[in-house]
Short mmCIF file of C-alpha atoms in Angstrom, two decimals:
data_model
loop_
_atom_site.label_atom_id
_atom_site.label_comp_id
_atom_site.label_asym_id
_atom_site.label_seq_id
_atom_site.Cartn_x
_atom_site.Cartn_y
_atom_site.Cartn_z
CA UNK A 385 122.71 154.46 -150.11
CA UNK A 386 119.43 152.72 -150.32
CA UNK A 387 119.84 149.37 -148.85
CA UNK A 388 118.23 147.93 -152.43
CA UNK A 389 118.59 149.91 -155.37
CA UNK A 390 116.52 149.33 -159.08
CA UNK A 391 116.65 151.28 -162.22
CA UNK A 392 113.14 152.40 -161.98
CA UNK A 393 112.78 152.35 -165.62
CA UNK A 394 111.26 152.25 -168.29
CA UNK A 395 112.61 149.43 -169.96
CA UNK A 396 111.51 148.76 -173.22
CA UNK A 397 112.44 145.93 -174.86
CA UNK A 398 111.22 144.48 -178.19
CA UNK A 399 109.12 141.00 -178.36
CA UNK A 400 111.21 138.09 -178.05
CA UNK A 401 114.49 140.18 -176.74
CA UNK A 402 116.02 139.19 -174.05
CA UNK A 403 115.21 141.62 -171.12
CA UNK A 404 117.92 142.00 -168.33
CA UNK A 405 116.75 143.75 -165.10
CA UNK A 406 119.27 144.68 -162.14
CA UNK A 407 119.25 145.11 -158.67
CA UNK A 408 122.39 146.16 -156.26
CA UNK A 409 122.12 145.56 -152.10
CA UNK A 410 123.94 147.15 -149.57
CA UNK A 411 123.99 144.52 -146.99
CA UNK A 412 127.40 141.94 -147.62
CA UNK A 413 125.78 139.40 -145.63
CA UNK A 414 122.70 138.97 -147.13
CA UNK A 415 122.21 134.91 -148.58
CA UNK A 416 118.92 135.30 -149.42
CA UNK A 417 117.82 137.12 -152.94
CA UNK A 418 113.77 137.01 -154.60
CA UNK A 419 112.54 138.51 -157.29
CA UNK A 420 108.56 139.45 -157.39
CA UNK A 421 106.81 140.51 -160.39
CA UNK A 422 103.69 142.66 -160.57
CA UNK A 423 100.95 143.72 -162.83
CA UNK A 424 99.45 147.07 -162.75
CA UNK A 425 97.03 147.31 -160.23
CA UNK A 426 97.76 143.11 -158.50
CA UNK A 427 99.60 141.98 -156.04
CA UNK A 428 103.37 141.32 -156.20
CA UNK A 429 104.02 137.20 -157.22
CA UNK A 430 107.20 135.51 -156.40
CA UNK A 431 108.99 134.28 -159.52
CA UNK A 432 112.61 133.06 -158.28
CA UNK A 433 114.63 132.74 -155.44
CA UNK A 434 118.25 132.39 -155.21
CA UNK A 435 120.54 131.87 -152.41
CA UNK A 436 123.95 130.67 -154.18
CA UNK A 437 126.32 132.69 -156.88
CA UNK A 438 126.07 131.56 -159.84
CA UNK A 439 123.02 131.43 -162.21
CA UNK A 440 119.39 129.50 -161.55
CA UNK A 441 117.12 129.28 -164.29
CA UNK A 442 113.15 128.05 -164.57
CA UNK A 443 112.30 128.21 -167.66
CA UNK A 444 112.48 131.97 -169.68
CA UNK A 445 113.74 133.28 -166.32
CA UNK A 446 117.39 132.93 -164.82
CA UNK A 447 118.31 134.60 -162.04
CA UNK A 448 122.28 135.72 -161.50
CA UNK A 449 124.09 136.56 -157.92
CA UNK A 450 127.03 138.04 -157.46
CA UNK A 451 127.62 137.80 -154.03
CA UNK A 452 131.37 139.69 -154.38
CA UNK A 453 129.55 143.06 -156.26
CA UNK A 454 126.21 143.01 -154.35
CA UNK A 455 124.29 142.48 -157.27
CA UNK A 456 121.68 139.83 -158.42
CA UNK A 457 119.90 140.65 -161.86
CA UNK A 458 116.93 138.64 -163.85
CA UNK A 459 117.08 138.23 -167.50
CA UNK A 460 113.98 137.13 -169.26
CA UNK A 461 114.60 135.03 -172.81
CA UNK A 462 112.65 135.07 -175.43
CA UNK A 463 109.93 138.76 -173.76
CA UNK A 464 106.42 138.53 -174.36
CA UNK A 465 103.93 140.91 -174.28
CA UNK A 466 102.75 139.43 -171.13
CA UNK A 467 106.07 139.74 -169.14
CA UNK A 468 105.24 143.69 -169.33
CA UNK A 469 105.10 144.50 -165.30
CA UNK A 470 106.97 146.09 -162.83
CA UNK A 471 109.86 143.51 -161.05
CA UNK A 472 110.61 143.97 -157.42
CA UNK A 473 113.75 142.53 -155.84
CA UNK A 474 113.46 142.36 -152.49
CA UNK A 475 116.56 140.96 -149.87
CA UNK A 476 116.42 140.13 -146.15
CA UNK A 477 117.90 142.59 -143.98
CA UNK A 478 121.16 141.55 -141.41
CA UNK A 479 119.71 139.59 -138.66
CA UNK A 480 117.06 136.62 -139.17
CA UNK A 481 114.37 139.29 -138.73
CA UNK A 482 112.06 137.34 -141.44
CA UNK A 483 110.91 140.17 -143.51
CA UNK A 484 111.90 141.35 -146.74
CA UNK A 485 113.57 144.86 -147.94
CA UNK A 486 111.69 145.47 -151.12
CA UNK A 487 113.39 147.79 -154.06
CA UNK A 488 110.91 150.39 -156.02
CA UNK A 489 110.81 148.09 -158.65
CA UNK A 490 111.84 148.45 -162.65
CA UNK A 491 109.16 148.21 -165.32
CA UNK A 492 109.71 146.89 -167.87
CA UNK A 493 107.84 146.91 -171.18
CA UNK A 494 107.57 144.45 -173.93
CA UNK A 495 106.64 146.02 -176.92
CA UNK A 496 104.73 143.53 -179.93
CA UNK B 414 90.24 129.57 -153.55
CA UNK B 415 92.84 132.00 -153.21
CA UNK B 416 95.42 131.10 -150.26
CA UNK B 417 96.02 134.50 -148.62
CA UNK B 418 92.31 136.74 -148.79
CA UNK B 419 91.59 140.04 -148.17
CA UNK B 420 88.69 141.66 -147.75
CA UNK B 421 87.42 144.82 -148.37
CA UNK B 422 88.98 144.79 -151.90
CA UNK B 423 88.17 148.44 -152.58
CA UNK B 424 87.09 150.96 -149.65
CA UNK B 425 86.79 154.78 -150.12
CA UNK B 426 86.35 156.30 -146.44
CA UNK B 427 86.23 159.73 -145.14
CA UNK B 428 88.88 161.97 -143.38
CA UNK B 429 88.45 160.77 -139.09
CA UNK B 430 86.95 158.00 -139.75
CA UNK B 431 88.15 153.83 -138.50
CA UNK B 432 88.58 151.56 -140.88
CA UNK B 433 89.55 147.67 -140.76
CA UNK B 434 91.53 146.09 -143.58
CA UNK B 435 91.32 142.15 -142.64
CA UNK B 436 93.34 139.23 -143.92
CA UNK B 437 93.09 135.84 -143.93
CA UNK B 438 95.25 132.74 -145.05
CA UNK B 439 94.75 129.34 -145.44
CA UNK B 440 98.47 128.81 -145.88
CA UNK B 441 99.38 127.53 -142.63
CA UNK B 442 101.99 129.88 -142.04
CA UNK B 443 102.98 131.27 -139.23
CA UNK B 444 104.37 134.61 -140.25
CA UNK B 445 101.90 137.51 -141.24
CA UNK B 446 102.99 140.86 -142.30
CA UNK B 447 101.17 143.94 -143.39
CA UNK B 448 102.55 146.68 -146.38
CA UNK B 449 101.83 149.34 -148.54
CA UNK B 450 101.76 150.67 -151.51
CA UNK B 451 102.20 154.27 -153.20
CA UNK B 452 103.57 155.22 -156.32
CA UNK B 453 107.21 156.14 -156.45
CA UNK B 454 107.68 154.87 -152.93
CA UNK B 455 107.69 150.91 -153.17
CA UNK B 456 106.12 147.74 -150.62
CA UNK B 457 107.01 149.61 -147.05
CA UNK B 458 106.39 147.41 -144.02
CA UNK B 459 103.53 148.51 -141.56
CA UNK B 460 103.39 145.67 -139.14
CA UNK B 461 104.74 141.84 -138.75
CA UNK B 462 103.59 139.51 -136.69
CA UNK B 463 105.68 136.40 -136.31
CA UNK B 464 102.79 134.31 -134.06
CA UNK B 465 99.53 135.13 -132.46
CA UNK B 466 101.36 136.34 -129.11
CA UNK B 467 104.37 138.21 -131.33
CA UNK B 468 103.65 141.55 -133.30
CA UNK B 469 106.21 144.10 -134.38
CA UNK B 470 106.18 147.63 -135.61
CA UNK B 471 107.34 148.00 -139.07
CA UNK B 472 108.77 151.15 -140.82
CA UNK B 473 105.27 152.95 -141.15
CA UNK B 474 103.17 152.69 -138.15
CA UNK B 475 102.72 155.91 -137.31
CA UNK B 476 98.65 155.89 -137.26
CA UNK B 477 97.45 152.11 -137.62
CA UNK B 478 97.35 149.34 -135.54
CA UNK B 479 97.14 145.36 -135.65
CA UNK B 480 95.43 142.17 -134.11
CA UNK B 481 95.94 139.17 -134.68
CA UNK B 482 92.98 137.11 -133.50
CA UNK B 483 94.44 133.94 -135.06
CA UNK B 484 96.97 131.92 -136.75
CA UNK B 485 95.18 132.39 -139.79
CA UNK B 486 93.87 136.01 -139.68
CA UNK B 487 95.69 139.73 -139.56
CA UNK B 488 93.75 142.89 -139.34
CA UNK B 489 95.00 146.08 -139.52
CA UNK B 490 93.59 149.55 -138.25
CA UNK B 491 93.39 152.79 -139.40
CA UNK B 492 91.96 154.19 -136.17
CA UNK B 493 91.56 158.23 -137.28
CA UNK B 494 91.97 158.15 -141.67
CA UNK B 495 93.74 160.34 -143.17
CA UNK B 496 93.83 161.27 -146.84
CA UNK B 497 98.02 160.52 -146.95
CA UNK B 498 96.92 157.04 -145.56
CA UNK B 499 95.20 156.51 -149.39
CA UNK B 500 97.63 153.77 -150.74
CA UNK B 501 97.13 150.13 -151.92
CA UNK B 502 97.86 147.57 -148.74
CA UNK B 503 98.91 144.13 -149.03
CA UNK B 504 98.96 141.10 -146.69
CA UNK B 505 101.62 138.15 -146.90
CA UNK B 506 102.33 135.69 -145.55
CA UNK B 507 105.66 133.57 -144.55
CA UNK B 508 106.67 130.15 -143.38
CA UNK B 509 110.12 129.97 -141.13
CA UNK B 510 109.86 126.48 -141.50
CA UNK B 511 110.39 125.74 -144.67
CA UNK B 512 114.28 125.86 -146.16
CA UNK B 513 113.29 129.21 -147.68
CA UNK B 514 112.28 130.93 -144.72
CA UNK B 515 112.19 134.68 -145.80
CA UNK B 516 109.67 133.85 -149.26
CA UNK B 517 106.48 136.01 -149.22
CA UNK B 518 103.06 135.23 -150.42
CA UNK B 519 100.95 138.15 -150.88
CA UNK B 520 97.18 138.45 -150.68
CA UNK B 521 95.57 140.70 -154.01
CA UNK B 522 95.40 143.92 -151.81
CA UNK B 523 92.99 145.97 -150.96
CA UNK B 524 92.77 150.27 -152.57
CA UNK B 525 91.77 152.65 -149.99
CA UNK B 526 90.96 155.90 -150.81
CA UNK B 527 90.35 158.16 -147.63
CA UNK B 528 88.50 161.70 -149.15
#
């Protein structure tokens, strides 16, 4: 089992849908969650971190850990065209090594 | 300006040759790390350097090599290219003393193709 798995996608959502991406880790320990986005061709950006179960939102995004099932998902309200991208999650591995374990990312698409 | 810089952006090379990818931050962190990119395969770790005097192999290091000549700057080395080596590399950057410790900040990456 990959230590962080993503739906590699496509998904397609329609404008102003409410997009819901997923991510699963292996490690139980892990306290520590991100979720990157990137544009064809850029750099990966950080969009949320979140550290507790339960649900943290800022703004369109909220960000959801389940600590019990090893999963932490993003849901984007209200998709734009400009959310279109490819969205990393990315979890610290056992140990405070200080780097990241990135999935392949999902991409989604928002479609006008 | 940008925080975390690096430079070339784009650098086509041939097969044998060295290369230099450099990065530079203006951050303030302490934490520098090197990845990269190829389709299907996702960020995999090269090298990460934790201070000027600490620098760790990642997953990938097979065939490059680091310095880091300062706080602020990270270069990494392709010392004999290799056409498998063409990928997209990113720097980023990390503070461990902030509460969120693990965040990365990545510079806009540099494409190398190696023909």
């Amino acid at each position: 089992q990959k230590e962080v798995e993503q739906n590699s996608g496509p998904l397609s959502v329609p404008e102003g849908a409410i997009a819901s991406l997923n991510c699963t880790y292996s490690d139980r320990v892990s306290q520590s969650f991100f979720w990157y986005r990137q544009y064809s061709g850029k750099s990966p950006e950080l969009i949320m971190s979140i550290y507790s179960n339960g649900d943290k939102e800022d703004g369109r995004f909220t960000a959801q850990l389940n600590k019990a099932s090893q999963y932490v998902s993003l849901l984007i309200r209200d998709s734009q065209p400009s959310d279109s991208a490819t969205y990393l999650c990315a979890v610290p591995p056992t140990g405070n090594t200080g780097k990241l374990i990135f999935g392949q990312g999902t991409t989604l698409q928002v479609k006008p | 300006d940008a925080d975390v810089t690096q430079t070339p952006r784009n650098r086509i090379t041939k097969t044998g040759k060295r290369i230099m990818l450099e990065c530079s931050q203006t951050k303030g962190h302490d934490r520098m790390y090197w990845y990269r990119q190829d389709p299907g395969l996702g960020l995999r770790l090269i090298y990460y350097s934790f201070d000027v005097k600490d620098i760790n192999k990642g997953e990938i290091s097979d065939g490059y090599s680091v310095s880091r000549q300062a706080q602020a700057k990270f270069s990494l080395s392709l010392e004999s290219a290799i056409p498998n080596q063409t990928a997209l590399y990113f720097c980023a950057t990390s503070d461990p003393t902030g509460g969120e410790s693990y965040e990365q900040y990545f510079g806009p990456g540099t494409r190398l193709t190696v023909t």
